[in-house]
């Protein structure tokens, strides 16, 4: 079956959503419509439709005029094995001693690495983003320095890749929490897929707001790969839940936000040890005063 | 974990029958989203629906290729065509009637669509379905 695409760009999310919705009423109707922030600082959004027959170019021209977008570029996609294409894009990620891979790369495990099987599915934390990669690198650094943890918490765990990485290294108590029950379910499924069922306690919680997380405190190491706003709000709780000399690995921070986060945590007695920038994202390794 | 949004898309996917062919394959594949994981999750979530019923599905995808999906009920036009036993609506609905449905069927469709309609009660939902029927040249008896 042929697939045609009709793509255009225009400024602003609301305008893109309105155009996307209008595209759904074209005849022949598209089988799919997508909008995408181009994230190139231009403020432009891409709006595209997928069709199984050639789209009505007059209808597209009308939409262009009504919504002020650039003219649609219509093309027929070449016949492609999209599953194979995606597998090439979802290549394994190496972060120090850790090797994060999808099941389609199970035959590529390198010797001497610690494997973590994570499917790119319905929770964040596949290793393909600078934030997760930065956290794994920070953990790898701590391990390299001879640090040992008895108690670890992963706040906003997503896939629980960070909690699992810690559990591959240390024998102590490891808890993972997420505000999203879907992520908690994915985390538990990932633990089973890695032969670690029950090794990490997974709970649904906002921040540290769960009895299990309170009961296990204080922690030697806390991961929080969230976003700047929640990280700043968590700073006092982070101090309360870290043991003296304990470490926090924070990510989800844009490079230009990092200094502000460092200052907020310093005011809460948790100081910067190391900073790692990967693309637009910064990961901070911080330590609570002894 | 922080979800770093990349984009959203809306696809019509047949209940229980998502596979890598269009639109799923090219739409997800071009964005590097794990097609097989999507199909597996979508088919599991729609297992209780009528197989093949077209489900508008909003997929939100993130910068690390993870995604979430919000599966809507099939469009009113699908239910109306099925109830009226017609393959398509009228080309000129103001002058042409292609089929009929009963008020009871309209209520049934309104109930099935209720969660996705901008309606406070079943009467308001029925009015929306009646509007759809009129626009398709389907008469309500």
Tab-separated table of C-alpha atoms in Angstrom:
chain	number	residue	atom	x	y	z
A	1	UNK	CA	0.000	0.000	0.000
A	2	UNK	CA	1.510	3.378	-0.960
A	3	UNK	CA	1.917	6.064	1.667
A	4	UNK	CA	1.807	9.733	0.785
A	5	UNK	CA	2.861	12.485	3.124
A	6	UNK	CA	1.931	16.147	3.044
A	7	UNK	CA	4.192	18.268	5.240
A	8	UNK	CA	4.294	21.938	6.068
A	9	UNK	CA	5.539	24.243	8.809
A	10	UNK	CA	4.074	27.236	10.609
A	11	UNK	CA	4.671	29.254	13.756
A	12	UNK	CA	3.218	28.364	17.129
A	13	UNK	CA	1.798	25.251	18.759
A	14	UNK	CA	-1.830	26.431	18.786
A	15	UNK	CA	-1.710	27.250	15.064
A	16	UNK	CA	-0.122	23.854	14.370
A	17	UNK	CA	-2.830	22.054	16.345
A	18	UNK	CA	-5.558	23.960	14.504
A	19	UNK	CA	-4.068	23.080	11.125
A	20	UNK	CA	-3.618	19.457	12.168
A	21	UNK	CA	-7.273	19.260	13.149
A	22	UNK	CA	-8.353	20.876	9.881
A	23	UNK	CA	-6.292	18.335	7.922
A	24	UNK	CA	-8.378	15.536	9.434
A	25	UNK	CA	-11.381	16.760	7.435
A	26	UNK	CA	-9.673	16.516	4.038
A	27	UNK	CA	-11.033	14.126	1.419
A	28	UNK	CA	-9.410	11.671	0.958
A	29	UNK	CA	-8.970	11.723	4.691
A	30	UNK	CA	-5.529	11.214	6.160
A	31	UNK	CA	-4.901	8.040	8.123
A	32	UNK	CA	-2.751	10.032	10.489
A	33	UNK	CA	-1.849	13.595	11.366
A	34	UNK	CA	1.144	14.640	13.430
A	35	UNK	CA	2.519	17.866	14.830
A	36	UNK	CA	6.100	18.275	15.880
A	37	UNK	CA	8.052	21.081	17.524
A	38	UNK	CA	11.099	21.569	15.304
A	39	UNK	CA	13.043	22.794	18.369
A	40	UNK	CA	15.468	24.783	16.259
A	41	UNK	CA	14.745	28.080	18.077
A	42	UNK	CA	12.673	29.221	15.088
A	43	UNK	CA	9.354	28.658	16.879
A	44	UNK	CA	8.254	26.597	13.892
A	45	UNK	CA	6.124	23.477	14.140
A	46	UNK	CA	5.854	20.805	11.490
A	47	UNK	CA	2.395	19.559	10.606
A	48	UNK	CA	2.106	16.437	8.498
A	49	UNK	CA	-0.546	14.083	7.229
A	50	UNK	CA	-0.295	10.463	6.064
A	51	UNK	CA	-2.498	9.262	3.241
A	52	UNK	CA	-2.985	5.939	1.487
A	53	UNK	CA	-3.912	7.731	-1.741
A	54	UNK	CA	-2.627	11.005	-3.194
A	55	UNK	CA	-3.966	13.884	-1.105
A	56	UNK	CA	-6.151	16.606	-2.581
A	57	UNK	CA	-3.644	19.307	-3.466
A	58	UNK	CA	-6.366	21.946	-3.911
A	59	UNK	CA	-7.611	21.186	-0.391
A	60	UNK	CA	-4.084	21.457	0.953
A	61	UNK	CA	-3.593	24.789	-0.817
A	62	UNK	CA	-6.797	26.050	0.771
A	63	UNK	CA	-5.566	25.010	4.217
A	64	UNK	CA	-2.267	26.762	3.531
A	65	UNK	CA	-4.107	29.987	2.736
A	66	UNK	CA	-6.451	29.711	5.721
A	67	UNK	CA	-3.802	28.872	8.315
A	68	UNK	CA	-0.875	30.878	6.995
A	69	UNK	CA	1.456	27.901	6.698
A	70	UNK	CA	4.102	27.295	4.082
A	71	UNK	CA	2.890	25.352	1.014
A	72	UNK	CA	2.570	21.610	1.672
A	73	UNK	CA	5.271	19.373	0.277
A	74	UNK	CA	3.583	16.208	-0.967
A	75	UNK	CA	5.601	13.068	-1.582
A	76	UNK	CA	5.172	9.328	-1.810
A	77	UNK	CA	7.238	7.486	0.759
A	78	UNK	CA	9.486	4.749	-0.571
A	79	UNK	CA	8.582	1.226	0.452
A	80	UNK	CA	10.527	0.814	3.675
A	81	UNK	CA	10.898	-1.830	6.353
A	82	UNK	CA	9.978	0.565	9.166
A	83	UNK	CA	10.535	-1.988	11.920
A	84	UNK	CA	14.118	-2.493	10.753
A	85	UNK	CA	14.504	1.270	10.381
A	86	UNK	CA	13.436	1.869	13.989
A	87	UNK	CA	15.688	-0.874	15.289
A	88	UNK	CA	18.650	0.840	13.672
A	89	UNK	CA	17.640	4.104	15.371
A	90	UNK	CA	17.179	2.450	18.756
A	91	UNK	CA	20.776	1.374	18.988
A	92	UNK	CA	22.244	0.259	22.324
A	93	UNK	CA	23.574	2.963	24.627
A	94	UNK	CA	26.895	2.615	26.420
A	95	UNK	CA	27.366	4.623	29.615
A	96	UNK	CA	30.610	3.692	31.292
A	97	UNK	CA	30.248	0.124	32.520
A	98	UNK	CA	26.525	0.008	31.645
A	99	UNK	CA	25.065	-1.196	28.353
A	100	UNK	CA	21.396	-0.318	27.782
A	101	UNK	CA	19.765	-2.198	24.932
A	102	UNK	CA	16.416	-3.262	23.452
A	103	UNK	CA	15.534	-6.925	22.966
A	104	UNK	CA	16.292	-6.570	19.226
A	105	UNK	CA	19.964	-6.064	20.157
A	106	UNK	CA	20.166	-8.965	22.621
A	107	UNK	CA	22.813	-10.593	20.420
A	108	UNK	CA	25.142	-7.610	20.701
A	109	UNK	CA	25.977	-7.664	24.411
A	110	UNK	CA	29.647	-6.815	24.797
A	111	UNK	CA	31.764	-8.755	27.265
A	112	UNK	CA	32.627	-6.953	30.468
A	113	UNK	CA	29.654	-4.608	30.424
A	114	UNK	CA	26.639	-4.604	32.744
A	115	UNK	CA	23.579	-5.176	30.550
A	116	UNK	CA	20.236	-3.454	31.158
A	117	UNK	CA	17.363	-4.506	28.911
A	118	UNK	CA	15.018	-1.545	28.356
A	119	UNK	CA	12.435	-1.421	25.565
A	120	UNK	CA	11.594	2.023	24.197
A	121	UNK	CA	7.960	1.969	25.228
A	122	UNK	CA	5.598	3.736	27.590
A	123	UNK	CA	7.978	5.204	30.155
A	124	UNK	CA	10.821	7.685	29.880
A	125	UNK	CA	14.339	6.405	30.460
A	126	UNK	CA	15.575	4.383	27.498
A	127	UNK	CA	19.108	5.731	27.699
A	128	UNK	CA	18.664	7.543	24.386
A	129	UNK	CA	18.301	10.931	26.065
A	130	UNK	CA	21.115	13.038	27.480
A	131	UNK	CA	19.482	13.150	30.915
A	132	UNK	CA	19.394	9.396	31.449
A	133	UNK	CA	22.806	8.975	29.906
A	134	UNK	CA	24.177	11.691	32.186
A	135	UNK	CA	22.775	9.964	35.285
A	136	UNK	CA	24.302	6.635	34.274
A	137	UNK	CA	27.657	8.318	33.673
A	138	UNK	CA	27.491	10.014	37.078
A	139	UNK	CA	26.719	6.663	38.717
A	140	UNK	CA	29.586	5.079	36.815
A	141	UNK	CA	31.874	7.851	38.088
A	142	UNK	CA	30.809	7.273	41.711
A	143	UNK	CA	31.398	3.537	41.406
A	144	UNK	CA	34.813	4.244	39.889
A	145	UNK	CA	35.643	6.384	42.929
A	146	UNK	CA	34.943	3.411	45.183
A	147	UNK	CA	31.622	4.711	46.539
A	148	UNK	CA	29.302	2.098	48.058
A	149	UNK	CA	25.602	2.589	48.796
A	150	UNK	CA	23.379	0.628	51.166
A	151	UNK	CA	20.250	2.589	50.414
A	152	UNK	CA	19.305	4.122	47.062
A	153	UNK	CA	16.163	5.941	45.903
A	154	UNK	CA	15.226	6.724	42.302
A	155	UNK	CA	12.643	9.528	42.392
A	156	UNK	CA	10.713	9.851	39.119
A	157	UNK	CA	12.036	6.507	37.972
A	158	UNK	CA	10.372	6.113	34.549
A	159	UNK	CA	11.689	2.796	33.266
A	160	UNK	CA	13.694	2.372	36.530
A	161	UNK	CA	16.871	2.066	34.468
A	162	UNK	CA	18.817	4.019	37.106
A	163	UNK	CA	17.490	1.976	40.025
A	164	UNK	CA	18.303	-1.215	38.120
A	165	UNK	CA	21.812	-0.002	37.334
A	166	UNK	CA	22.366	0.624	41.054
A	167	UNK	CA	20.885	-2.773	41.909
A	168	UNK	CA	23.326	-4.450	39.530
A	169	UNK	CA	26.162	-2.987	41.599
A	170	UNK	CA	25.005	-2.929	45.215
A	171	UNK	CA	23.118	-5.369	47.454
A	172	UNK	CA	21.269	-2.896	49.685
A	173	UNK	CA	17.760	-1.441	49.688
A	174	UNK	CA	16.732	0.219	46.434
A	175	UNK	CA	13.415	1.981	45.935
A	176	UNK	CA	12.012	3.534	42.769
A	177	UNK	CA	9.030	5.868	42.581
A	178	UNK	CA	7.132	7.693	39.887
A	179	UNK	CA	4.128	9.995	39.878
A	180	UNK	CA	2.729	8.005	36.929
A	181	UNK	CA	1.292	4.535	37.634
A	182	UNK	CA	1.999	3.504	34.011
A	183	UNK	CA	5.700	4.170	34.615
A	184	UNK	CA	5.574	2.131	37.839
A	185	UNK	CA	4.029	-0.775	35.907
A	186	UNK	CA	6.696	-0.444	33.193
A	187	UNK	CA	9.406	-0.319	35.857
A	188	UNK	CA	8.154	-3.573	37.377
A	189	UNK	CA	7.970	-5.187	33.932
A	190	UNK	CA	11.549	-4.093	33.236
A	191	UNK	CA	12.708	-5.607	36.516
A	192	UNK	CA	11.125	-8.909	35.516
A	193	UNK	CA	12.643	-8.719	32.020
A	194	UNK	CA	16.066	-8.254	33.595
A	195	UNK	CA	15.633	-11.120	36.047
A	196	UNK	CA	15.422	-8.637	38.930
A	197	UNK	CA	11.788	-9.013	39.988
A	198	UNK	CA	11.363	-7.783	43.547
A	199	UNK	CA	14.932	-6.511	43.754
A	200	UNK	CA	13.788	-2.872	43.535
A	201	UNK	CA	10.679	-1.693	45.359
A	202	UNK	CA	8.483	0.323	42.971
A	203	UNK	CA	5.845	2.716	44.287
A	204	UNK	CA	3.592	5.422	42.873
A	205	UNK	CA	4.442	8.662	44.641
A	206	UNK	CA	4.930	12.367	44.120
A	207	UNK	CA	8.468	13.128	45.263
A	208	UNK	CA	9.138	11.367	48.577
A	209	UNK	CA	5.469	11.256	49.510
A	210	UNK	CA	5.172	7.532	50.281
A	211	UNK	CA	5.498	5.610	53.535
A	212	UNK	CA	8.031	3.169	52.038
A	213	UNK	CA	10.275	6.025	50.917
A	214	UNK	CA	10.129	7.638	54.366
A	215	UNK	CA	10.758	4.334	56.138
A	216	UNK	CA	13.926	3.517	54.195
A	217	UNK	CA	15.498	6.989	54.619
A	218	UNK	CA	18.151	8.254	54.932
A	219	UNK	CA	19.693	7.298	51.598
A	220	UNK	CA	23.309	7.116	50.510
A	221	UNK	CA	22.320	7.973	46.950
A	222	UNK	CA	19.226	9.556	45.426
A	223	UNK	CA	18.556	9.864	41.700
A	224	UNK	CA	16.089	12.470	40.505
A	225	UNK	CA	15.869	12.853	36.735
A	226	UNK	CA	12.854	15.111	36.649
A	227	UNK	CA	12.775	18.765	35.545
A	228	UNK	CA	14.164	21.948	37.047
A	229	UNK	CA	10.913	23.100	38.722
A	230	UNK	CA	10.228	19.889	40.662
A	231	UNK	CA	13.943	19.504	41.453
A	232	UNK	CA	14.034	22.946	43.037
A	233	UNK	CA	10.856	22.185	44.997
A	234	UNK	CA	12.386	18.895	46.176
A	235	UNK	CA	15.586	20.444	47.546
A	236	UNK	CA	14.509	20.563	51.250
A	237	UNK	CA	13.122	17.001	51.030
A	238	UNK	CA	16.334	15.888	49.384
A	239	UNK	CA	18.294	17.244	52.322
A	240	UNK	CA	15.935	15.506	54.754
A	241	UNK	CA	16.249	12.137	53.000
A	242	UNK	CA	19.993	12.071	52.274
A	243	UNK	CA	22.392	10.827	54.913
A	244	UNK	CA	25.389	13.086	55.726
A	245	UNK	CA	27.925	12.650	52.944
A	246	UNK	CA	25.275	11.075	50.709
A	247	UNK	CA	25.060	11.877	47.012
A	248	UNK	CA	22.288	13.160	44.749
A	249	UNK	CA	22.354	12.709	40.994
A	250	UNK	CA	20.020	15.254	39.424
A	251	UNK	CA	19.068	15.637	35.783
A	252	UNK	CA	16.338	16.946	33.511
A	253	UNK	CA	17.987	20.352	33.776
A	254	UNK	CA	18.679	22.519	30.736
A	255	UNK	CA	22.258	23.770	30.648
A	256	UNK	CA	21.193	27.360	31.269
A	257	UNK	CA	19.164	26.279	34.346
A	258	UNK	CA	21.934	24.305	36.004
A	259	UNK	CA	23.581	27.115	37.977
A	260	UNK	CA	20.286	28.070	39.583
A	261	UNK	CA	19.685	24.463	40.683
A	262	UNK	CA	23.227	24.265	42.082
A	263	UNK	CA	22.619	27.426	44.116
A	264	UNK	CA	19.268	26.238	45.488
A	265	UNK	CA	20.761	22.911	46.579
A	266	UNK	CA	23.792	24.632	48.105
A	267	UNK	CA	21.418	26.654	50.275
A	268	UNK	CA	19.990	23.302	51.393
A	269	UNK	CA	23.390	21.923	52.340
A	270	UNK	CA	23.934	19.844	49.200
A	271	UNK	CA	26.902	20.937	47.113
A	272	UNK	CA	28.099	20.358	43.579
A	273	UNK	CA	30.768	17.716	43.044
A	274	UNK	CA	30.595	17.320	39.292
A	275	UNK	CA	28.646	18.623	36.328
A	276	UNK	CA	28.175	16.892	32.955
A	277	UNK	CA	26.625	18.500	29.890
A	278	UNK	CA	25.238	16.258	27.147
A	279	UNK	CA	23.628	18.245	24.352
A	280	UNK	CA	21.219	20.734	25.922
A	281	UNK	CA	21.023	18.843	29.216
A	282	UNK	CA	23.054	18.991	32.396
A	283	UNK	CA	23.452	16.269	34.998
A	284	UNK	CA	24.615	17.284	38.458
A	285	UNK	CA	26.390	15.125	40.995
A	286	UNK	CA	25.910	16.731	44.405
A	287	UNK	CA	26.937	15.722	47.927
A	288	UNK	CA	25.308	16.530	51.240
A	289	UNK	CA	27.637	18.039	53.828
A	290	UNK	CA	28.932	15.511	56.369
B	1	UNK	CA	11.426	10.500	35.150
B	2	UNK	CA	11.131	13.803	33.373
B	3	UNK	CA	9.325	13.399	30.105
B	4	UNK	CA	10.887	15.616	27.465
B	5	UNK	CA	8.179	16.082	24.858
B	6	UNK	CA	9.055	15.829	21.179
B	7	UNK	CA	5.648	15.879	19.488
B	8	UNK	CA	2.199	14.410	19.130
B	9	UNK	CA	0.328	12.678	16.360
B	10	UNK	CA	-3.142	11.345	15.844
B	11	UNK	CA	-3.623	8.142	13.904
B	12	UNK	CA	-6.684	6.109	13.011
B	13	UNK	CA	-5.732	2.601	14.081
B	14	UNK	CA	-8.027	-0.439	13.778
B	15	UNK	CA	-8.834	-1.933	17.181
B	16	UNK	CA	-6.775	-5.033	17.913
B	17	UNK	CA	-5.092	-4.894	14.513
B	18	UNK	CA	-2.235	-2.402	14.746
B	19	UNK	CA	0.673	-3.539	12.599
B	20	UNK	CA	3.694	-1.939	10.892
B	21	UNK	CA	1.796	-1.158	7.676
B	22	UNK	CA	0.517	2.411	7.023
B	23	UNK	CA	-0.298	4.555	8.850
B	24	UNK	CA	1.441	3.102	11.921
B	25	UNK	CA	4.716	1.997	10.298
B	26	UNK	CA	5.678	5.179	8.439
B	27	UNK	CA	4.212	7.605	11.008
B	28	UNK	CA	6.019	6.028	13.950
B	29	UNK	CA	9.023	4.819	11.994
B	30	UNK	CA	9.897	8.263	10.675
B	31	UNK	CA	10.036	9.461	14.275
B	32	UNK	CA	12.050	6.488	15.484
B	33	UNK	CA	9.289	5.220	17.778
B	34	UNK	CA	9.321	1.526	18.637
B	35	UNK	CA	6.616	0.249	16.276
B	36	UNK	CA	6.328	-3.241	17.712
B	37	UNK	CA	6.015	-1.973	21.277
B	38	UNK	CA	3.297	0.422	20.134
B	39	UNK	CA	1.417	-2.321	18.294
B	40	UNK	CA	1.678	-4.691	21.251
B	41	UNK	CA	0.369	-2.099	23.718
B	42	UNK	CA	-2.343	-0.789	21.385
B	43	UNK	CA	-3.664	-4.252	20.541
B	44	UNK	CA	-3.721	-5.189	24.226
B	45	UNK	CA	-5.615	-2.018	25.165
B	46	UNK	CA	-8.200	-2.477	22.396
B	47	UNK	CA	-8.655	-6.210	22.801
B	48	UNK	CA	-12.176	-5.736	24.168
B	49	UNK	CA	-13.360	-3.520	21.295
B	50	UNK	CA	-14.854	-4.761	18.057
B	51	UNK	CA	-11.871	-5.946	15.980
B	52	UNK	CA	-11.060	-3.479	13.226
B	53	UNK	CA	-13.117	-0.573	14.610
B	54	UNK	CA	-11.164	2.586	13.733
B	55	UNK	CA	-9.829	4.186	16.926
B	56	UNK	CA	-8.445	7.720	16.762
B	57	UNK	CA	-5.298	7.466	18.846
B	58	UNK	CA	-3.289	10.403	20.104
B	59	UNK	CA	0.345	9.414	20.490
B	60	UNK	CA	2.597	11.685	22.502
B	61	UNK	CA	6.248	10.920	21.976
B	62	UNK	CA	9.270	12.016	23.905
B	63	UNK	CA	12.842	12.841	23.090
B	64	UNK	CA	14.150	9.435	24.154
B	65	UNK	CA	11.650	7.647	21.839
B	66	UNK	CA	9.296	6.627	24.635
B	67	UNK	CA	5.625	7.387	24.094
B	68	UNK	CA	2.156	7.414	25.583
B	69	UNK	CA	-1.144	6.806	23.836
B	70	UNK	CA	-4.685	8.037	24.371
B	71	UNK	CA	-7.138	5.815	22.525
B	72	UNK	CA	-10.457	7.465	21.688
B	73	UNK	CA	-13.719	5.786	20.806
B	74	UNK	CA	-14.388	5.181	17.087
B	75	UNK	CA	-15.857	8.211	15.239
B	76	UNK	CA	-19.631	8.760	15.317
B	77	UNK	CA	-19.675	8.303	11.534
B	78	UNK	CA	-18.387	4.729	12.000
B	79	UNK	CA	-21.184	3.855	14.425
B	80	UNK	CA	-23.827	5.587	12.301
B	81	UNK	CA	-22.802	3.838	9.069
B	82	UNK	CA	-22.816	0.528	10.907
B	83	UNK	CA	-26.260	1.150	12.431
B	84	UNK	CA	-27.710	2.330	9.121
B	85	UNK	CA	-25.968	-0.524	7.279
B	86	UNK	CA	-24.474	1.839	4.685
B	87	UNK	CA	-20.924	2.043	3.392
B	88	UNK	CA	-20.686	5.826	3.149
B	89	UNK	CA	-22.576	9.007	3.897
B	90	UNK	CA	-24.442	11.132	1.357
B	91	UNK	CA	-22.484	13.346	-1.013
B	92	UNK	CA	-25.234	15.993	-0.761
B	93	UNK	CA	-26.773	15.332	2.663
B	94	UNK	CA	-29.296	18.165	2.425
B	95	UNK	CA	-30.890	16.590	-0.636
B	96	UNK	CA	-30.129	12.906	-0.251
B	97	UNK	CA	-30.899	10.273	2.409
B	98	UNK	CA	-28.674	7.215	2.333
B	99	UNK	CA	-30.149	5.357	5.295
B	100	UNK	CA	-32.002	5.503	8.583
B	101	UNK	CA	-31.297	4.801	12.246
B	102	UNK	CA	-33.616	4.663	15.219
B	103	UNK	CA	-33.624	7.008	18.206
B	104	UNK	CA	-32.648	4.009	20.331
B	105	UNK	CA	-29.588	3.466	18.117
B	106	UNK	CA	-28.673	7.147	18.423
B	107	UNK	CA	-28.836	6.814	22.220
B	108	UNK	CA	-26.704	3.675	22.072
B	109	UNK	CA	-24.084	5.505	19.955
B	110	UNK	CA	-24.176	8.519	22.278
B	111	UNK	CA	-23.524	6.236	25.241
B	112	UNK	CA	-20.614	4.558	23.452
B	113	UNK	CA	-19.109	7.940	22.511
B	114	UNK	CA	-19.957	9.741	25.751
B	115	UNK	CA	-16.441	9.817	27.220
B	116	UNK	CA	-15.031	11.602	24.163
B	117	UNK	CA	-17.896	14.019	23.538
B	118	UNK	CA	-18.083	17.551	24.838
B	119	UNK	CA	-21.449	16.884	26.463
B	120	UNK	CA	-22.672	17.073	30.055
B	121	UNK	CA	-25.436	14.510	29.739
B	122	UNK	CA	-26.760	11.853	27.427
B	123	UNK	CA	-29.338	14.206	25.855
B	124	UNK	CA	-26.600	16.642	24.818
B	125	UNK	CA	-24.519	13.743	23.501
B	126	UNK	CA	-27.508	12.521	21.469
B	127	UNK	CA	-27.849	15.975	19.913
B	128	UNK	CA	-24.237	15.774	18.745
B	129	UNK	CA	-24.845	12.346	17.208
B	130	UNK	CA	-28.031	13.610	15.555
B	131	UNK	CA	-25.994	16.434	14.002
B	132	UNK	CA	-23.487	13.929	12.665
B	133	UNK	CA	-26.304	11.809	11.237
B	134	UNK	CA	-27.823	14.825	9.461
B	135	UNK	CA	-24.451	15.775	7.991
B	136	UNK	CA	-24.135	12.254	6.577
B	137	UNK	CA	-27.618	12.085	5.077
B	138	UNK	CA	-28.785	9.537	7.634
B	139	UNK	CA	-32.338	10.011	8.848
B	140	UNK	CA	-33.442	9.308	12.411
B	141	UNK	CA	-36.837	7.656	12.807
